Amino acid sequence: MAVSFEELTKELKSKNIRLSHQRLKILEFIYNNKIHPTVDEIYKEIQKEIPTLSKTTVYNSLNALIDAGLVKVITIGEHESRYDIVTENHGHFKCDSCDKIIDFEIDIDAFASKELKDFEIIYKDVYFKGLCPDCNKMKNKNLK
Amino acid sequence: MAVSFEELTKELKSKNIRLSHQRLKILEFIYNNKIHPTVDEIYKEIQKEIPTLSKTTVYNSLNALIDAGLVKVITIGEHESRYDIVTENHGHFKCDSCDKIIDFEIDIDAFASKELKDFEIIYKDVYFKGLCPDCNKMKNKNLK
DNA sequence: TTTCTAACTTGAATTGATTACAAGTTTATT
DNA sequence: AATAAACTTGTAATCAATTCAAGTTAGAAA
């Protein structure tokens, strides 16, 4: 993790958010596995280490981490939410075939529109959808 | 409507999609009210004209219109889907306070990233969130 | 026009992600 | 060690969205 445990806890204390064992594990998992996991994927993985884990805790923890500004929700899939660590601006590409979400570099801030000068913009997301290189290759092969 | 009824039906026929009375009303409503409505808003409105309307029909119709490329889903809100007519590139700003979704001009195609050259990109969405001018003004007033 | 079939509509039942709630547990602080 | 607030847990509830089966509609073919 980029920030130390102490720094993190201190930063969170101002918001009355505790970095409990469960929450730390969840944060670690998202940080170490940049796969934009669903709640279910997080739950199943952490449950291996904490067998008493409840799914409600995963939801609660994620919401706490979101409030703390450490995690963000990706609503690119129409149904299940997926979660990502908050980092510099990047866009998300979701493959309609294999459901993978792939990061790509993008300077979202370059989009400062004059139209939005009176708006307070807090989040910026760029979502692309289509076929990833692997699935695209597969499709072209099958057409031959 | 920009396209005539005949053109539309013909265009849809190739996909075996009929532009039924219900579907036409739903399409008209989305086209005439650029409020990015929820299924419930559409249902309640069209029900005034077609009292026997079922919510399943609204879902079915929207999905058919999406397949036909006439309507698109906006997943900017974490829960309910919202629907929009397909037009030129524009971004969506969602106000976290009043929940309104506001269009803004943006040249999404300018984002052609070299990173994505092997991807087949079918949809591009830009979602911003924060406070709209009205809610922003209100907040600043209350802070004084 | 009549017939036929595929597409469509409808409402009830179901699914599945997410939240609400209440009871017990943990943790930081005094 | 005592206290209180935050946290975890499992169950129950919520609610958007889908499935399903039966009846209806509409357009193509005869």
Tab-separated table of C-alpha atoms (C1' of nucleotides) in Angstrom:
chain	number	residue	atom	x	y	z
A	1	MET	CA	0.000	0.000	0.000
A	2	ALA	CA	1.302	3.431	-0.862
A	3	VAL	CA	0.315	5.018	2.425
A	4	SER	CA	1.263	3.605	5.813
A	5	PHE	CA	-1.274	2.097	8.141
A	6	GLU	CA	-0.778	4.971	10.593
A	7	GLU	CA	-1.192	7.688	8.000
A	8	LEU	CA	-4.288	6.010	6.688
A	9	THR	CA	-5.907	5.588	10.089
A	10	LYS	CA	-5.126	9.165	10.965
A	11	GLU	CA	-6.573	10.421	7.717
A	12	LEU	CA	-9.711	8.413	8.345
A	13	LYS	CA	-10.086	9.374	11.984
A	14	SER	CA	-11.209	12.858	11.040
A	15	LYS	CA	-14.209	11.176	9.419
A	16	ASN	CA	-14.816	8.814	12.326
A	17	ILE	CA	-14.031	5.883	10.108
A	18	ARG	CA	-12.090	3.009	11.632
A	19	LEU	CA	-9.838	0.875	9.501
A	20	SER	CA	-10.919	-2.421	11.002
A	21	HIS	CA	-9.389	-5.782	10.162
A	22	GLN	CA	-12.147	-6.519	7.654
A	23	ARG	CA	-11.921	-3.135	6.013
A	24	LEU	CA	-8.160	-3.316	5.708
A	25	LYS	CA	-8.378	-6.717	4.038
A	26	ILE	CA	-10.979	-5.440	1.602
A	27	LEU	CA	-8.933	-2.353	0.807
A	28	GLU	CA	-5.821	-4.479	0.347
A	29	PHE	CA	-7.630	-6.832	-1.981
A	30	ILE	CA	-8.895	-4.050	-4.207
A	31	TYR	CA	-5.476	-2.450	-4.171
A	32	ASN	CA	-3.551	-5.617	-5.037
A	33	ASN	CA	-6.017	-6.954	-7.606
A	34	LYS	CA	-6.893	-4.319	-10.106
A	35	ILE	CA	-9.715	-6.407	-11.522
A	36	HIS	CA	-12.572	-4.047	-10.576
A	37	PRO	CA	-14.220	-6.792	-8.526
A	38	THR	CA	-17.882	-7.181	-7.671
A	39	VAL	CA	-19.037	-7.398	-4.053
A	40	ASP	CA	-19.369	-11.126	-4.506
A	41	GLU	CA	-15.811	-11.554	-5.720
A	42	ILE	CA	-14.493	-9.555	-2.777
A	43	TYR	CA	-16.679	-11.496	-0.363
A	44	LYS	CA	-15.603	-14.923	-1.619
A	45	GLU	CA	-11.935	-13.986	-1.583
A	46	ILE	CA	-11.757	-12.403	1.883
A	47	GLN	CA	-13.932	-15.153	3.306
A	48	LYS	CA	-11.010	-17.535	2.793
A	49	GLU	CA	-9.103	-15.570	5.429
A	50	ILE	CA	-12.031	-14.463	7.582
A	51	PRO	CA	-14.563	-17.296	7.486
A	52	THR	CA	-17.062	-15.409	9.651
A	53	LEU	CA	-17.196	-12.535	7.179
A	54	SER	CA	-20.671	-11.324	6.317
A	55	LYS	CA	-21.656	-9.875	2.988
A	56	THR	CA	-23.226	-6.939	4.787
A	57	THR	CA	-19.762	-6.132	6.115
A	58	VAL	CA	-18.402	-6.042	2.593
A	59	TYR	CA	-21.104	-3.566	1.630
A	60	ASN	CA	-20.620	-1.490	4.786
A	61	SER	CA	-16.857	-1.470	4.396
A	62	LEU	CA	-16.957	-0.492	0.769
A	63	ASN	CA	-19.331	2.346	1.531
A	64	ALA	CA	-17.068	3.538	4.343
A	65	LEU	CA	-14.046	3.418	2.038
A	66	ILE	CA	-15.980	5.286	-0.617
A	67	ASP	CA	-16.936	7.971	1.915
A	68	ALA	CA	-13.286	8.207	2.841
A	69	GLY	CA	-12.410	8.777	-0.792
A	70	LEU	CA	-10.235	5.673	-1.077
A	71	VAL	CA	-12.478	3.594	-3.298
A	72	LYS	CA	-14.859	4.416	-6.114
A	73	VAL	CA	-17.831	2.649	-7.646
A	74	ILE	CA	-17.889	1.764	-11.302
A	75	THR	CA	-21.441	1.574	-12.628
A	76	ILE	CA	-20.453	0.611	-16.147
A	77	GLY	CA	-22.159	-2.761	-15.896
A	78	GLU	CA	-25.884	-2.315	-15.905
A	79	HIS	CA	-26.467	-4.317	-12.771
A	80	GLU	CA	-23.774	-5.251	-10.273
A	81	SER	CA	-21.557	-2.460	-9.047
A	82	ARG	CA	-17.831	-2.897	-9.371
A	83	TYR	CA	-15.168	-1.285	-7.251
A	84	ASP	CA	-11.864	0.384	-7.970
A	85	ILE	CA	-9.126	2.033	-5.998
A	86	VAL	CA	-9.070	5.796	-6.498
A	87	THR	CA	-6.054	6.831	-8.542
A	88	GLU	CA	-5.212	9.356	-11.197
A	89	ASN	CA	-7.604	9.913	-14.023
A	90	HIS	CA	-8.205	6.874	-16.111
A	91	GLY	CA	-11.051	5.607	-18.207
A	92	HIS	CA	-12.722	2.204	-18.042
A	93	PHE	CA	-13.388	-0.039	-20.987
A	94	LYS	CA	-15.858	-2.876	-20.444
A	95	CYS	CA	-15.872	-5.815	-22.826
A	96	ASP	CA	-19.452	-6.820	-23.640
A	97	SER	CA	-18.312	-10.349	-24.359
A	98	CYS	CA	-16.004	-11.370	-21.486
A	99	ASP	CA	-17.173	-8.690	-19.017
A	100	LYS	CA	-13.605	-7.672	-18.171
A	101	ILE	CA	-13.015	-4.041	-17.274
A	102	ILE	CA	-9.752	-2.608	-18.563
A	103	ASP	CA	-8.200	0.699	-17.520
A	104	PHE	CA	-6.902	3.091	-20.112
A	105	GLU	CA	-5.083	6.364	-19.781
A	106	ILE	CA	-7.103	9.461	-20.392
A	107	ASP	CA	-6.772	13.092	-19.437
A	108	ILE	CA	-10.298	13.628	-18.236
A	109	ASP	CA	-9.450	17.083	-16.939
A	110	ALA	CA	-8.788	18.231	-20.485
A	111	PHE	CA	-12.590	18.187	-20.840
A	112	ALA	CA	-13.203	21.377	-18.945
A	113	SER	CA	-16.283	22.610	-20.766
A	114	LYS	CA	-17.300	26.275	-20.582
A	115	GLU	CA	-20.850	25.017	-20.358
A	116	LEU	CA	-20.079	23.599	-16.922
A	117	LYS	CA	-18.424	26.634	-15.379
A	118	ASP	CA	-21.126	27.048	-12.719
A	119	PHE	CA	-21.136	23.375	-11.820
A	120	GLU	CA	-19.153	21.887	-8.990
A	121	ILE	CA	-17.696	18.774	-10.533
A	122	ILE	CA	-16.647	16.156	-7.988
A	123	TYR	CA	-16.329	12.965	-10.044
A	124	LYS	CA	-15.459	12.405	-13.660
A	125	ASP	CA	-15.847	9.044	-15.352
A	126	VAL	CA	-15.252	7.910	-18.883
A	127	TYR	CA	-16.814	4.586	-19.820
A	128	PHE	CA	-16.244	2.849	-23.128
A	129	LYS	CA	-17.862	-0.436	-24.142
A	130	GLY	CA	-17.328	-2.879	-26.955
A	131	LEU	CA	-15.004	-5.793	-27.585
A	132	CYS	CA	-11.580	-6.208	-26.039
A	133	PRO	CA	-8.697	-7.300	-28.319
A	134	ASP	CA	-9.041	-10.987	-27.384
A	135	CYS	CA	-12.792	-11.175	-27.946
A	136	ASN	CA	-12.506	-9.078	-31.078
A	137	LYS	CA	-9.927	-11.485	-32.545
A	138	MET	CA	-12.191	-14.411	-31.650
A	139	LYS	CA	-15.166	-12.820	-33.370
A	140	ASN	CA	-13.233	-12.155	-36.580
A	141	LYS	CA	-11.939	-15.710	-36.578
A	142	ASN	CA	-15.464	-17.114	-36.303
A	143	LEU	CA	-16.688	-15.011	-39.197
A	144	LYS	CA	-14.225	-16.549	-41.614
B	1	MET	CA	-39.657	12.914	-34.462
B	2	ALA	CA	-36.759	13.405	-36.809
B	3	VAL	CA	-37.449	10.248	-38.775
B	4	SER	CA	-40.821	9.397	-40.251
B	5	PHE	CA	-42.921	6.563	-38.927
B	6	GLU	CA	-42.429	4.646	-42.192
B	7	GLU	CA	-38.680	5.032	-42.226
B	8	LEU	CA	-38.512	3.969	-38.617
B	9	THR	CA	-40.662	0.878	-39.061
B	10	LYS	CA	-38.709	-0.115	-42.123
B	11	GLU	CA	-35.406	0.332	-40.339
B	12	LEU	CA	-36.679	-1.788	-37.486
B	13	LYS	CA	-38.173	-4.497	-39.641
B	14	SER	CA	-34.745	-5.779	-40.556
B	15	LYS	CA	-34.310	-6.581	-36.884
B	16	ASN	CA	-37.782	-8.109	-36.530
B	17	ILE	CA	-38.771	-5.344	-34.178
B	18	ARG	CA	-42.289	-3.975	-34.446
B	19	LEU	CA	-43.007	-0.397	-33.529
B	20	SER	CA	-46.182	-1.146	-31.596
B	21	HIS	CA	-48.491	1.470	-30.149
B	22	GLN	CA	-46.867	1.115	-26.714
B	23	ARG	CA	-43.351	1.301	-28.077
B	24	LEU	CA	-44.111	4.333	-30.187
B	25	LYS	CA	-45.556	6.155	-27.169
B	26	ILE	CA	-42.510	5.307	-25.099
B	27	LEU	CA	-40.130	6.420	-27.824
B	28	GLU	CA	-42.114	9.640	-28.275
B	29	PHE	CA	-42.011	10.356	-24.575
B	30	ILE	CA	-38.252	9.937	-24.344
B	31	TYR	CA	-37.799	12.005	-27.465
B	32	ASN	CA	-40.031	14.867	-26.360
B	33	ASN	CA	-38.906	14.960	-22.729
B	34	LYS	CA	-35.169	15.042	-22.498
B	35	ILE	CA	-35.246	14.379	-18.776
B	36	HIS	CA	-33.463	11.013	-18.853
B	37	PRO	CA	-36.450	9.345	-17.209
B	38	THR	CA	-36.513	6.205	-15.104
B	39	VAL	CA	-38.696	3.242	-16.046
B	40	ASP	CA	-41.143	4.335	-13.382
B	41	GLU	CA	-41.452	7.856	-14.756
B	42	ILE	CA	-42.078	6.495	-18.233
B	43	TYR	CA	-44.595	3.973	-16.909
B	44	LYS	CA	-46.603	6.523	-14.916
B	45	GLU	CA	-46.719	8.969	-17.796
B	46	ILE	CA	-47.726	6.571	-20.571
B	47	GLN	CA	-50.221	4.884	-18.287
B	48	LYS	CA	-52.307	8.061	-18.450
B	49	GLU	CA	-52.875	7.330	-22.128
B	50	ILE	CA	-52.775	3.544	-22.040
B	51	PRO	CA	-54.295	2.507	-18.702
B	52	THR	CA	-53.700	-1.193	-19.334
B	53	LEU	CA	-49.966	-0.640	-19.734
B	54	SER	CA	-47.760	-3.054	-17.854
B	55	LYS	CA	-44.380	-2.208	-16.432
B	56	THR	CA	-42.983	-5.304	-18.110
B	57	THR	CA	-43.962	-3.751	-21.421
B	58	VAL	CA	-41.977	-0.650	-20.569
B	59	TYR	CA	-38.946	-2.812	-19.861
B	60	ASN	CA	-39.479	-4.919	-22.987
B	61	SER	CA	-40.029	-1.892	-25.167
B	62	LEU	CA	-36.988	-0.072	-23.885
B	63	ASN	CA	-34.840	-3.119	-24.486
B	64	ALA	CA	-36.186	-3.456	-28.011
B	65	LEU	CA	-35.493	0.221	-28.677
B	66	ILE	CA	-32.001	-0.183	-27.267
B	67	ASP	CA	-31.381	-3.183	-29.535
B	68	ALA	CA	-32.565	-1.081	-32.423
B	69	GLY	CA	-30.041	1.591	-31.502
B	70	LEU	CA	-32.653	4.276	-30.872
B	71	VAL	CA	-32.342	4.532	-27.104
B	72	LYS	CA	-29.444	4.172	-24.706
B	73	VAL	CA	-29.172	3.388	-21.012
B	74	ILE	CA	-27.517	5.790	-18.636
B	75	THR	CA	-26.037	3.978	-15.641
B	76	ILE	CA	-24.761	7.094	-13.928
B	77	GLY	CA	-27.075	6.636	-10.968
B	78	GLU	CA	-25.967	3.767	-8.838
B	79	HIS	CA	-29.336	2.072	-8.825
B	80	GLU	CA	-32.175	2.787	-11.250
B	81	SER	CA	-31.308	2.913	-14.917
B	82	ARG	CA	-32.238	6.010	-16.840
B	83	TYR	CA	-32.935	6.267	-20.536
B	84	ASP	CA	-31.919	8.683	-23.238
B	85	ILE	CA	-32.525	9.087	-26.933
B	86	VAL	CA	-29.411	8.335	-28.976
B	87	THR	CA	-28.011	11.527	-30.460
B	88	GLU	CA	-24.612	13.007	-31.187
B	89	ASN	CA	-21.917	12.733	-28.603
B	90	HIS	CA	-22.734	14.408	-25.350
B	91	GLY	CA	-21.749	13.904	-21.759
B	92	HIS	CA	-24.054	13.557	-18.755
B	93	PHE	CA	-23.730	15.464	-15.524
B	94	LYS	CA	-25.670	14.106	-12.548
B	95	CYS	CA	-26.358	16.373	-9.593
B	96	ASP	CA	-25.831	14.478	-6.341
B	97	SER	CA	-28.262	16.776	-4.595
B	98	CYS	CA	-31.322	17.077	-6.856
B	99	ASP	CA	-30.627	13.947	-8.966
B	100	LYS	CA	-31.162	15.818	-12.222
B	101	ILE	CA	-29.139	14.684	-15.216
B	102	ILE	CA	-27.957	17.468	-17.476
B	103	ASP	CA	-26.462	17.058	-20.948
B	104	PHE	CA	-23.323	18.884	-21.900
B	105	GLU	CA	-21.456	19.103	-25.165
B	106	ILE	CA	-18.332	17.061	-25.436
B	107	ASP	CA	-16.306	15.667	-28.295
B	108	ILE	CA	-15.933	12.146	-27.001
B	109	ASP	CA	-14.356	11.005	-30.242
B	110	ALA	CA	-11.385	13.261	-29.557
B	111	PHE	CA	-10.407	10.632	-26.991
B	112	ALA	CA	-8.997	8.173	-29.484
B	113	SER	CA	-6.324	6.562	-27.356
B	114	LYS	CA	-3.472	4.621	-28.987
B	115	GLU	CA	-3.817	2.222	-26.100
B	116	LEU	CA	-7.209	1.145	-27.457
B	117	LYS	CA	-6.249	0.575	-31.062
B	118	ASP	CA	-7.030	-3.159	-30.949
B	119	PHE	CA	-10.361	-2.623	-29.200
B	120	GLU	CA	-13.670	-2.413	-30.965
B	121	ILE	CA	-15.339	0.510	-29.252
B	122	ILE	CA	-19.119	0.537	-29.619
B	123	TYR	CA	-20.283	2.926	-26.895
B	124	LYS	CA	-18.598	5.913	-25.292
B	125	ASP	CA	-19.969	7.611	-22.213
B	126	VAL	CA	-18.722	10.520	-20.156
B	127	TYR	CA	-20.295	10.863	-16.731
B	128	PHE	CA	-19.617	13.765	-14.397
B	129	LYS	CA	-21.090	14.110	-10.916
B	130	GLY	CA	-21.246	16.885	-8.378
B	131	LEU	CA	-23.527	19.864	-7.795
B	132	CYS	CA	-25.540	21.617	-10.466
B	133	PRO	CA	-25.527	25.446	-10.482
B	134	ASP	CA	-28.804	25.703	-8.520
B	135	CYS	CA	-27.783	23.282	-5.777
B	136	ASN	CA	-24.298	24.754	-5.662
B	137	LYS	CA	-25.713	28.244	-5.110
B	138	MET	CA	-27.982	26.892	-2.382
B	139	LYS	CA	-25.082	25.235	-0.600
B	140	ASN	CA	-22.967	28.396	-0.621
B	141	LYS	CA	-25.894	30.412	0.709
B	142	ASN	CA	-26.361	28.006	3.614
B	143	LEU	CA	-22.678	28.191	4.550
B	144	LYS	CA	-22.815	31.936	5.168
C	1	DT	C1'	-60.800	-11.535	-46.575
C	2	DT	C1'	-59.391	-15.235	-43.900
C	3	DT	C1'	-55.629	-17.862	-41.996
C	4	DC	C1'	-51.428	-18.453	-39.852
C	5	DT	C1'	-47.501	-17.463	-37.245
C	6	DA	C1'	-44.311	-14.707	-35.029
C	7	DA	C1'	-44.067	-10.832	-32.297
C	8	DC	C1'	-46.100	-8.445	-28.608
C	9	DT	C1'	-48.548	-7.348	-24.111
C	10	DT	C1'	-49.793	-8.392	-19.643
C	11	DG	C1'	-49.587	-9.555	-14.637
C	12	DA	C1'	-47.942	-12.732	-11.377
C	13	DA	C1'	-44.080	-14.893	-9.635
C	14	DT	C1'	-39.144	-14.876	-9.200
C	15	DT	C1'	-34.454	-13.326	-9.024
C	16	DG	C1'	-30.685	-10.921	-7.297
C	17	DA	C1'	-28.220	-6.872	-5.670
C	18	DT	C1'	-28.474	-3.892	-1.963
C	19	DT	C1'	-30.169	-1.980	2.446
C	20	DA	C1'	-32.390	-1.943	7.132
C	21	DC	C1'	-32.391	-3.623	11.483
C	22	DA	C1'	-31.182	-5.440	15.984
C	23	DA	C1'	-28.086	-7.867	18.906
C	24	DG	C1'	-23.618	-8.839	20.096
C	25	DT	C1'	-18.485	-7.469	19.601
C	26	DT	C1'	-14.526	-4.593	19.086
C	27	DT	C1'	-11.769	-0.594	19.850
C	28	DA	C1'	-10.137	3.945	21.189
C	29	DT	C1'	-10.298	7.044	24.970
C	30	DT	C1'	-10.705	8.495	29.731
D	1	DA	C1'	-11.174	-1.066	34.019
D	2	DA	C1'	-15.184	1.656	32.328
D	3	DT	C1'	-17.580	3.873	28.706
D	4	DA	C1'	-19.435	4.960	24.394
D	5	DA	C1'	-19.240	4.991	19.696
D	6	DA	C1'	-18.143	2.355	15.801
D	7	DC	C1'	-18.214	-2.096	13.812
D	8	DT	C1'	-19.681	-6.947	12.505
D	9	DT	C1'	-22.956	-10.269	11.706
D	10	DG	C1'	-27.194	-12.777	10.046
D	11	DT	C1'	-31.834	-12.287	9.006
D	12	DA	C1'	-35.381	-9.981	6.948
D	13	DA	C1'	-36.944	-6.593	3.841
D	14	DT	C1'	-36.725	-3.785	-0.368
D	15	DC	C1'	-36.885	-2.909	-4.988
D	16	DA	C1'	-35.279	-2.841	-9.848
D	17	DA	C1'	-35.356	-6.029	-13.364
D	18	DT	C1'	-36.354	-10.582	-15.502
D	19	DT	C1'	-38.879	-14.893	-16.388
D	20	DC	C1'	-42.785	-17.157	-17.638
D	21	DA	C1'	-47.186	-18.543	-19.496
D	22	DA	C1'	-51.466	-17.210	-21.388
D	23	DG	C1'	-53.898	-14.274	-24.169
D	24	DT	C1'	-53.681	-10.567	-27.967
D	25	DT	C1'	-52.162	-8.196	-32.052
D	26	DA	C1'	-50.489	-7.511	-36.555
D	27	DG	C1'	-48.652	-8.376	-40.901
D	28	DA	C1'	-47.568	-11.819	-44.609
D	29	DA	C1'	-49.365	-15.527	-47.359
D	30	DA	C1'	-53.085	-17.954	-49.355
